[in-house]
Coordinates of C-alpha atoms in Angstrom, one line a residue:
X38 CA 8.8 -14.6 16.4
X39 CA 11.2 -12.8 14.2
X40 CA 11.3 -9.4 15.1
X41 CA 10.4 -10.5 18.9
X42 CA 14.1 -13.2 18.6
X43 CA 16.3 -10.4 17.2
X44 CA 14.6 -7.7 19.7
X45 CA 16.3 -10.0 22.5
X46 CA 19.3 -10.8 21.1
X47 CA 19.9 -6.8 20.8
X48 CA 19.5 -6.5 24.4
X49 CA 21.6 -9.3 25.3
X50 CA 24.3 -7.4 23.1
X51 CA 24.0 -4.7 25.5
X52 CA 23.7 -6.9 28.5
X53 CA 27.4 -8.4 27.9
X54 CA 29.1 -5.9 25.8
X55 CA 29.7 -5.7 22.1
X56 CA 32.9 -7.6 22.4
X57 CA 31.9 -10.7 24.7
X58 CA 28.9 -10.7 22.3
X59 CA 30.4 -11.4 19.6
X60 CA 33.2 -13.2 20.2
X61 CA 30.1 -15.7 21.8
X62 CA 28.5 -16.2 18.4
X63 CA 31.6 -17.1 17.0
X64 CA 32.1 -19.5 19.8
X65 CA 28.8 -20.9 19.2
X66 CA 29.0 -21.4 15.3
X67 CA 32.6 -23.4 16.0
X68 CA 32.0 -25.5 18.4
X69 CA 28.7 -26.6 17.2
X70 CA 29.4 -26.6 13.3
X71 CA 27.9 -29.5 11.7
X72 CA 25.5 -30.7 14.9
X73 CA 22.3 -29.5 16.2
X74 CA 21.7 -27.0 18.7
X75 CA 19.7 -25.4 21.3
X76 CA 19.2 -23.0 23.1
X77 CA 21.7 -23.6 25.9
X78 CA 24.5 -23.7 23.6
X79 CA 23.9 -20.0 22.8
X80 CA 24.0 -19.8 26.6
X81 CA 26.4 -21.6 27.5
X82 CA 29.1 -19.9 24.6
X83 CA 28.1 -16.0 25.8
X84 CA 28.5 -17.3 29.0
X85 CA 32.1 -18.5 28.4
X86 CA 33.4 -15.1 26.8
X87 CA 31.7 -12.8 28.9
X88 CA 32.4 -14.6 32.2
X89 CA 28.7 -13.9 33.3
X90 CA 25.9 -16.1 34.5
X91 CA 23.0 -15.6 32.2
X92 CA 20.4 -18.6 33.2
X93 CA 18.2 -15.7 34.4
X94 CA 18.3 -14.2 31.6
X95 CA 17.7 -16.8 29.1
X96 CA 14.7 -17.9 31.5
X97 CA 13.2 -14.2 31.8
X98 CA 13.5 -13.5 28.4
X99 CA 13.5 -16.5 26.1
X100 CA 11.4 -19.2 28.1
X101 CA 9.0 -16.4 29.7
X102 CA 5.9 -15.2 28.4
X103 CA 5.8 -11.0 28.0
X104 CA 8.0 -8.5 28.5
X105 CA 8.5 -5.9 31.2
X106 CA 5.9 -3.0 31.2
X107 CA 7.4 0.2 33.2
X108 CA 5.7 3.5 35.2
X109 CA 8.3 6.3 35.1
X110 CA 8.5 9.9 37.2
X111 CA 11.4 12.2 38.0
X112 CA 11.4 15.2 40.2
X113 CA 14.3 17.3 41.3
X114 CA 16.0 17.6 44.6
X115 CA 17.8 21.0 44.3
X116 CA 18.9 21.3 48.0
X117 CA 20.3 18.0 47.7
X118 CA 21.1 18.6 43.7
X119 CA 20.2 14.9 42.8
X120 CA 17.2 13.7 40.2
X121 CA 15.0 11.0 42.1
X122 CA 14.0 8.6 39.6
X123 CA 10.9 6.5 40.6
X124 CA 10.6 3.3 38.3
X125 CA 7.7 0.3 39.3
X126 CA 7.1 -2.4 36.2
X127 CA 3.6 -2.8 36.2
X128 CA 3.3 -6.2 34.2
X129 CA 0.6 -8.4 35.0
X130 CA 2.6 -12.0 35.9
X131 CA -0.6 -13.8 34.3
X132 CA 0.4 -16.2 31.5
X133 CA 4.3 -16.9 32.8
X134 CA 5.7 -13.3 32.7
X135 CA 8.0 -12.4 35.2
X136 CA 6.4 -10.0 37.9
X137 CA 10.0 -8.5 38.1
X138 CA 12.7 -8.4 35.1
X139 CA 16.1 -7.9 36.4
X140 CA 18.6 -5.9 33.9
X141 CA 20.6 -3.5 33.4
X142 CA 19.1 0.1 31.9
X143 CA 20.5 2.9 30.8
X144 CA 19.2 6.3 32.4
X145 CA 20.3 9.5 30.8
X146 CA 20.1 12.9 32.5
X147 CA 20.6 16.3 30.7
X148 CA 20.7 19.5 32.9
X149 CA 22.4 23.2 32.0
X150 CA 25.7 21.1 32.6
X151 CA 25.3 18.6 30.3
X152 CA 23.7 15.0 29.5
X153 CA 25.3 12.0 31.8
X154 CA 24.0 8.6 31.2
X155 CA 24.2 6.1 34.0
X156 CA 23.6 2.2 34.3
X157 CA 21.7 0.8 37.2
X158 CA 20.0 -2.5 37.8
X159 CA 16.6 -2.9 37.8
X160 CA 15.3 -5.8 40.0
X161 CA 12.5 -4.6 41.9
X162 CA 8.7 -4.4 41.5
X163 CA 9.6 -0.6 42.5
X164 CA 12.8 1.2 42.8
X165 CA 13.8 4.7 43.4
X166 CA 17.4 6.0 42.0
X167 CA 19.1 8.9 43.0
X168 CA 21.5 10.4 40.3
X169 CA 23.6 13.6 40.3
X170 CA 22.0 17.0 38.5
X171 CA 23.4 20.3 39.2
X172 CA 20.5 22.2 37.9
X173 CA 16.9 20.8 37.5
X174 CA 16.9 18.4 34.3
X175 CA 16.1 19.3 30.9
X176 CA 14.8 15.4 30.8
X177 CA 15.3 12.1 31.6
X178 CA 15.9 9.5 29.8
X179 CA 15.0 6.2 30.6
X180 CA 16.4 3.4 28.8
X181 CA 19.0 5.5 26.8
X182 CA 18.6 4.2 22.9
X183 CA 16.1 1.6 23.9
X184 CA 17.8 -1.3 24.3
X185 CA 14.9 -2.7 26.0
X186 CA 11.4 -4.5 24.8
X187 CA 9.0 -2.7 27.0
X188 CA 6.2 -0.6 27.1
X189 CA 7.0 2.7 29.0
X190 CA 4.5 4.9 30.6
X191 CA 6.1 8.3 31.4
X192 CA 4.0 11.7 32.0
X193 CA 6.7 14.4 30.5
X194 CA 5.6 18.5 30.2
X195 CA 5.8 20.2 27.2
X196 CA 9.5 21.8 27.5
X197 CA 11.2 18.3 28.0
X198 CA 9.7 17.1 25.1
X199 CA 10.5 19.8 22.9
X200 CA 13.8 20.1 24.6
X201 CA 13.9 15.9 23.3
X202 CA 13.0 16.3 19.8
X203 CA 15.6 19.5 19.4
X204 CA 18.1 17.9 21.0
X205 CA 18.3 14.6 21.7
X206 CA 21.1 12.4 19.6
X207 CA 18.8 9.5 19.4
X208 CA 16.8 9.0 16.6
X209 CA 14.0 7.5 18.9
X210 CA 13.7 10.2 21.3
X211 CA 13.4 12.9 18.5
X212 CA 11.3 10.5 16.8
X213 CA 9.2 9.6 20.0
X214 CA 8.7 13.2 21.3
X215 CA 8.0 14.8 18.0
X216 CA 4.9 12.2 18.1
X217 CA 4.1 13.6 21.6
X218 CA 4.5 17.2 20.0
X219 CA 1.6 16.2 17.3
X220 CA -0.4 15.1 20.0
X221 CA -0.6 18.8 22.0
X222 CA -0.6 20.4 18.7
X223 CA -3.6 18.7 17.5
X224 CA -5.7 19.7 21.2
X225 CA -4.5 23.1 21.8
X226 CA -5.5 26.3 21.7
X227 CA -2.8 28.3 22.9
X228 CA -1.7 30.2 19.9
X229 CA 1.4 31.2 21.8
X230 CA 2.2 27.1 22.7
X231 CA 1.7 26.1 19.5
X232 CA 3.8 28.4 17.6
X233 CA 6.5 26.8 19.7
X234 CA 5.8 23.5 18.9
X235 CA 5.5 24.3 15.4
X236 CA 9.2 26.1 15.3
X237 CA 10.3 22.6 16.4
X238 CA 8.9 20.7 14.1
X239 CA 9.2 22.6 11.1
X240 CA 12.8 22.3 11.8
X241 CA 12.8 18.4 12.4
X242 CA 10.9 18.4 9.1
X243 CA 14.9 18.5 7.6
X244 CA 16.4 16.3 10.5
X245 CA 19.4 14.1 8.7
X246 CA 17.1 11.0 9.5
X247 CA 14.2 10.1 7.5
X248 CA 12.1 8.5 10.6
X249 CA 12.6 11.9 12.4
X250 CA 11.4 14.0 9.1
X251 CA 8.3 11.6 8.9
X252 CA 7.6 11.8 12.4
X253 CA 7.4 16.0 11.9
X254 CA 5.7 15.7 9.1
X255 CA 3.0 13.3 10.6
X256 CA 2.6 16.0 13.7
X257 CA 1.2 18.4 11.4
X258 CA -1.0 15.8 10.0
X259 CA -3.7 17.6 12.7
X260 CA -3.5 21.0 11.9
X261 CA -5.6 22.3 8.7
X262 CA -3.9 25.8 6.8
X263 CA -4.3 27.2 3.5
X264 CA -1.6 26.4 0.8
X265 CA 0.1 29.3 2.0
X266 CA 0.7 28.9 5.7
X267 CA 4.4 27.9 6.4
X268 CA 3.3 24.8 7.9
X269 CA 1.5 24.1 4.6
X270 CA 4.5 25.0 2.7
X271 CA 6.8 23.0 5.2
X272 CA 4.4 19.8 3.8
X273 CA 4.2 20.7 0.2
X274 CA 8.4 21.4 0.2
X275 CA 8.7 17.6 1.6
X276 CA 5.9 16.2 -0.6
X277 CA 7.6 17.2 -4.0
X278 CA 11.4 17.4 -2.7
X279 CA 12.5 15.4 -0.2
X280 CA 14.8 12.4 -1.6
X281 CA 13.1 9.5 0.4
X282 CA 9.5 8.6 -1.0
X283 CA 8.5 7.7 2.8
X284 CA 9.3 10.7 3.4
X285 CA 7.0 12.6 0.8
X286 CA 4.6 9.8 1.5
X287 CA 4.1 11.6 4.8
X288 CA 3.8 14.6 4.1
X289 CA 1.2 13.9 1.8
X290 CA -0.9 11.7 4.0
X291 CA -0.8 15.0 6.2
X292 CA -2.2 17.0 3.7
X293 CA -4.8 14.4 3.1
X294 CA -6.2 14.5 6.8
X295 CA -6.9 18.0 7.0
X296 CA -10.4 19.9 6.1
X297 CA -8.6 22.2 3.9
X298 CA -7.7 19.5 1.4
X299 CA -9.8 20.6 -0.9
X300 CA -7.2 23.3 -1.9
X301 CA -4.6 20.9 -2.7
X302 CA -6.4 19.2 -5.0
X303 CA -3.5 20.6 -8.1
X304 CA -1.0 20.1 -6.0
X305 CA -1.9 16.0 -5.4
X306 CA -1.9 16.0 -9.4
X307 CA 1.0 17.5 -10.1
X308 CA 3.0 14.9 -7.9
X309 CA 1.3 11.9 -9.1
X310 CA 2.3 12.9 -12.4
X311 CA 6.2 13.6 -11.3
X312 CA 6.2 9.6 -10.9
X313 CA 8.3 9.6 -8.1
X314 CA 7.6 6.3 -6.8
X315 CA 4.5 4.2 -6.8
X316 CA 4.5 4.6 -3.3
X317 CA 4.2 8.7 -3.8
X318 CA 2.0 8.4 -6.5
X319 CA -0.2 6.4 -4.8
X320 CA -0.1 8.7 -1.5
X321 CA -1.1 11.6 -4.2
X322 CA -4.1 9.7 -5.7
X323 CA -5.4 9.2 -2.6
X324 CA -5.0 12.9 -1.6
X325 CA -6.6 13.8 -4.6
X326 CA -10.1 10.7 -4.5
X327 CA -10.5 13.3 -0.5
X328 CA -9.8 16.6 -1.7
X329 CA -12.1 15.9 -5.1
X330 CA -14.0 12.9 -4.9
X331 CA -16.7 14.0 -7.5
X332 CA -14.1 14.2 -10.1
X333 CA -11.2 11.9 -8.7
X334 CA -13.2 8.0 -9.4
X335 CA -13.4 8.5 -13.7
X336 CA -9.6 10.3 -12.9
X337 CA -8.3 6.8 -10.7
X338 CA -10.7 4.7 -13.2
X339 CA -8.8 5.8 -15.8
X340 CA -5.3 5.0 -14.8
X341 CA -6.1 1.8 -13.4
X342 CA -4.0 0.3 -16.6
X343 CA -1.1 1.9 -16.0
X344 CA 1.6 -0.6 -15.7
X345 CA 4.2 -1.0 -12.5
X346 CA 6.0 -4.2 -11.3
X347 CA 2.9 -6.9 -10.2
X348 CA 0.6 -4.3 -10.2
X349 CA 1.4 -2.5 -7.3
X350 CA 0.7 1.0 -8.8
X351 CA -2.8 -0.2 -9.3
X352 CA -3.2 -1.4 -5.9
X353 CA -1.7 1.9 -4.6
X354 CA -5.0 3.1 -7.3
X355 CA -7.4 0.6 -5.6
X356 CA -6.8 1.9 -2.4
X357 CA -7.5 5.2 -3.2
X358 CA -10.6 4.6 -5.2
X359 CA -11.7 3.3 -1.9
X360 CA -12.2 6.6 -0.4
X361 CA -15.0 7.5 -2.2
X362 CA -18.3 6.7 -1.6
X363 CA -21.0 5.1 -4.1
X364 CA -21.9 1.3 -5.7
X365 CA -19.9 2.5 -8.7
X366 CA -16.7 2.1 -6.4
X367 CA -18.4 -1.0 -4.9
X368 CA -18.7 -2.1 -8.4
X369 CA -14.8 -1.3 -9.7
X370 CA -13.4 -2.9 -6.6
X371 CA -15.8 -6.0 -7.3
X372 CA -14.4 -6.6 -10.8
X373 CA -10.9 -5.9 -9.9
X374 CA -11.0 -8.8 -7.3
X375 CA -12.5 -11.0 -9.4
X376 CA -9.8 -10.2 -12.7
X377 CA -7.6 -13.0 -12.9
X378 CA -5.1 -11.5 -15.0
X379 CA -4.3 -8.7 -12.2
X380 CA -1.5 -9.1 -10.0
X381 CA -2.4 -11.1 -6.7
X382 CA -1.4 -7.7 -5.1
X383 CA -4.3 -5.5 -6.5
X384 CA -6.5 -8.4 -6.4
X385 CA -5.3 -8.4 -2.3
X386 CA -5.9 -4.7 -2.2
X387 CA -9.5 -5.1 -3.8
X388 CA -10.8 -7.9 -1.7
X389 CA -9.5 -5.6 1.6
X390 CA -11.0 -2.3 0.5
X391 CA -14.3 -4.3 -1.0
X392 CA -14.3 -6.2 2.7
X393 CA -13.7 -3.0 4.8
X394 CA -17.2 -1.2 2.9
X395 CA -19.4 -3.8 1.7
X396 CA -18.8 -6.9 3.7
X397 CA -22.4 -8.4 3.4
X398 CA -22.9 -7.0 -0.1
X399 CA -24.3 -10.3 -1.5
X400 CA -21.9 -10.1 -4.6
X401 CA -19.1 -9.3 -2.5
X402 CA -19.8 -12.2 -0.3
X403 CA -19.9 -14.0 -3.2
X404 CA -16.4 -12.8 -4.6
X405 CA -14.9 -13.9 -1.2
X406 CA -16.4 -17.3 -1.5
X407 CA -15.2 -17.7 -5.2
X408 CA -11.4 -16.1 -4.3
X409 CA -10.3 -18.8 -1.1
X410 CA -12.0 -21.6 -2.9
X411 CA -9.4 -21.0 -6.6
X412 CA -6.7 -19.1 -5.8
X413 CA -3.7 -20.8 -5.1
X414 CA -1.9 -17.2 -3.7
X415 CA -0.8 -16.9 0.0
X416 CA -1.6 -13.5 0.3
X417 CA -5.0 -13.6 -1.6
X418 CA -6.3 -16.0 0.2
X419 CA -5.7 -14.3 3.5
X420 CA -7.6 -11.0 2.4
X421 CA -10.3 -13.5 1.6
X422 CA -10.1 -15.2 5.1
X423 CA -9.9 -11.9 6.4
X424 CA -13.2 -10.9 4.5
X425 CA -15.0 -13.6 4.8
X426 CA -14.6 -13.7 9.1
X427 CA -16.0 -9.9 8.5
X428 CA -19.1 -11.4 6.7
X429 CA -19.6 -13.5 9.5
X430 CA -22.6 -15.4 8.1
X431 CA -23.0 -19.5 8.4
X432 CA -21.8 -19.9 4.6
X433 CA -19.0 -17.7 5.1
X434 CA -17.8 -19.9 8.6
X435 CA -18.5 -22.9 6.6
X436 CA -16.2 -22.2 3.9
X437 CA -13.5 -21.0 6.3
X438 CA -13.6 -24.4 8.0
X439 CA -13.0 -26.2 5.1
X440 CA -10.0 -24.3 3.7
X441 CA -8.7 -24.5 7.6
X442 CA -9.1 -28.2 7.0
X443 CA -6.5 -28.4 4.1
X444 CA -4.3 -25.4 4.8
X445 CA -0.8 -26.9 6.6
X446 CA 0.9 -23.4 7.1
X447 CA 0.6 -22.4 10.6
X448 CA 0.4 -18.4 10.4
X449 CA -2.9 -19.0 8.1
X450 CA -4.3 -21.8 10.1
X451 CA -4.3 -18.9 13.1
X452 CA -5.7 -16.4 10.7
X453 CA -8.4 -18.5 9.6
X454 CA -8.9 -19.5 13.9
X455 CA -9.2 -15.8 14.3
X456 CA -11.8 -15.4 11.3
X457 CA -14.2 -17.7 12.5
X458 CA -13.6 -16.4 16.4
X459 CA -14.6 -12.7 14.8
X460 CA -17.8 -14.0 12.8
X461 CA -19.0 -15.9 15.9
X462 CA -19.1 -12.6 18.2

């Protein structure tokens, strides 16, 4: 409800304009201080300082179901030397959405000239718009810094999107086509192809903002080098120098995926022990339990008692002792669920990792049981829910009904509902 309320307030900023937007939330707050409110009054105050009619608006997007889902292609008319830009929403109108959103959008067009952005309404089920290109586009852009909840479905070739992620001045876009970029250099074979993708990202690996770096760093997370290989050393540079632990975080998840771990195995040690951040250290360990599991459980074992801030180094810990196969894991993960004077937080971790490999490990089962029924911490008891609906068994729906009984918070009452719908299938 949060993210989806403050989602469409952002696009009703760019509906009405910064300024009529927010000289209407200070209209609101005065003339309703002190009384309650509704929705209307928000209405009815934009409405007032941006001289617009909104009730479709407010009905489309805050007393509809869904949001619009849009099918994009371009093609080029160079006789004419115009862009034809075919848009259709494809949302299903099932459930109260709105077959057809109307709004405005932002389409940007780049071509040898220069990028040009232009606003057009959208209030068909499908439109076609025609906009000025001198040459044939570099790209298009629909929704230009995606001011718009939506899912978009838009077949691009390889050029436009690395032409996006060099280029583009929105975060998104490079953020967006650098994902795409991952994508074809994960399936192809083209030597020649991928060397240019990987020119791309190796330089978007030091873009000024962190989403973009982890966004390159993630598209090599398909590749598989030796420690030596520049895109290798493009990871290992980010991993131990980059200034946001995210970042690092990234590149050492990469480094995790790929067959060649193995030979990183010093490198993950060397940055856990650098103590970055709990969030690097852990990103290490859990390099380090794939790339040498027969010698990485007595290593995480070991440092299990490190201290951090509520535990959360030794849930970082957990979670990579989880990696590794064997009842001895089974067996740490066991007691570290059950030790009440952990953190909640590794306890949480515990009953996850213990739920996601040994659900209907009779002890484990038991654990779960024994968690919902004492502890009196939100977030515990929701791995436990969570674990016991993957158990499935009659005990296990048994106990969930009864906790669902005398819960009164509505986000767990759903959880538990979705427990007990996953154990009946």
């Amino acid at each position: 409800a949060y993210p989806g309320g403050a989602a469409r307030l952002h696009l009703l900023r760019f509906v009405v304009g910064d300024a009529a937007f927010f000289r209407g939330l200070a209209r609101y707050v005065a003339d309703n201080a002190a009384s309650s409110v509704d929705t209307a009054d928000l209405r009815r105050a934009i409405e007032r300082e941006s001289g617009l009619d909104l009730r479709r608006w407010f009905e489309q997007w805050l007393h509809s179901a869904g949001y619009p889902e849009f099918a994009l292609e371009w093609g080029w008319d160079p006789a004419r030397r115009v862009v034809l830009v075919d848009v259709e929403q494809t949302q299903s109108s099932e459930g109260g959405t709105p077959s057809v959103f109307t709004l405005p959008v932002d389409i940007e067009v780049r071509d040898e000239t220069g990028a040009r952005t232009t606003r057009v309404t959208v209030d068909q089920r499908r439109q076609r718009f025609e906009l000025a290109a001198t040459t044939k586009p570099t790209w298009v852009v629909f929704d230009k810094h995606g001011w718009i909840p939506k899912r978009l479905v838009q077949q691009r070739g390889l050029d436009e999107w690395l032409a996006l992620a060099a280029h583009d001045d929105d975060v998104n876009g490079r953020r967006d086509a650098l994902a795409a970029l991952g994508l074809e250099l994960e399936r192809s074979r083209d030597d020649k192809l991928r060397w240019r993708i990987v020119e791309v990202v190796v330089a978007a690996a030091s873009d000024p903002s962190p989403a973009v770096r982890i966004a390159a760093l993630r598209a090599f997370s398909g590749v598989h080098t030796g420690p030596e290989h520049p895109i290798a050393r493009c990871l290992t540079t980010a991993a131990s120098s980059d200034r946001v632990a995210a970042v690092r975080v990234a590149a050492l998840e990469s480094l995790a995926r790929w067959d060649t771990r193995a030979r990183f195995a010093a490198f993950a040690l060397e940055q856990f022990d650098e103590r970055y951040s709990y969030a690097t250290m852990g990103a290490a360990a859990r390099l380090y339990a794939l790339a040498r599991p027969e010698a990485a459980r007595e290593w995480i074992v070991d440092r299990l008692a490190l201290a951090s801030p509520h535990d959360v180094l030794r849930a970082q810990l957990l979670r990579a002792l989880a990696l590794i196969p064997g009842q001895d894991t089974d067996d740490v993960l066991l007691s570290a669920a059950l030790d009440t004077a952990s953190h909640s937080q590794a306890r949480e971790m515990a009953v996850r990792e213990l739920a996601r490999r040994a659900p209907r490990w009779p002890k484990a089962r038991q654990a779960f049981l024994s968690i919902l029924d004492s502890t009196p911490w939100y977030r515990l008891q929701n791995a436990a829910i969570d674990a016991l609906g993957a158990v499935g068994d009659q005990a296990s729906r048994a106990a969930l009904q009864r906790f669902h009984a005398r819960s009164t918070e509505p986000r767990q009452r759903r959880l538990i509902e979705a427990a007990l719908s996953k154990s009946a299938s």
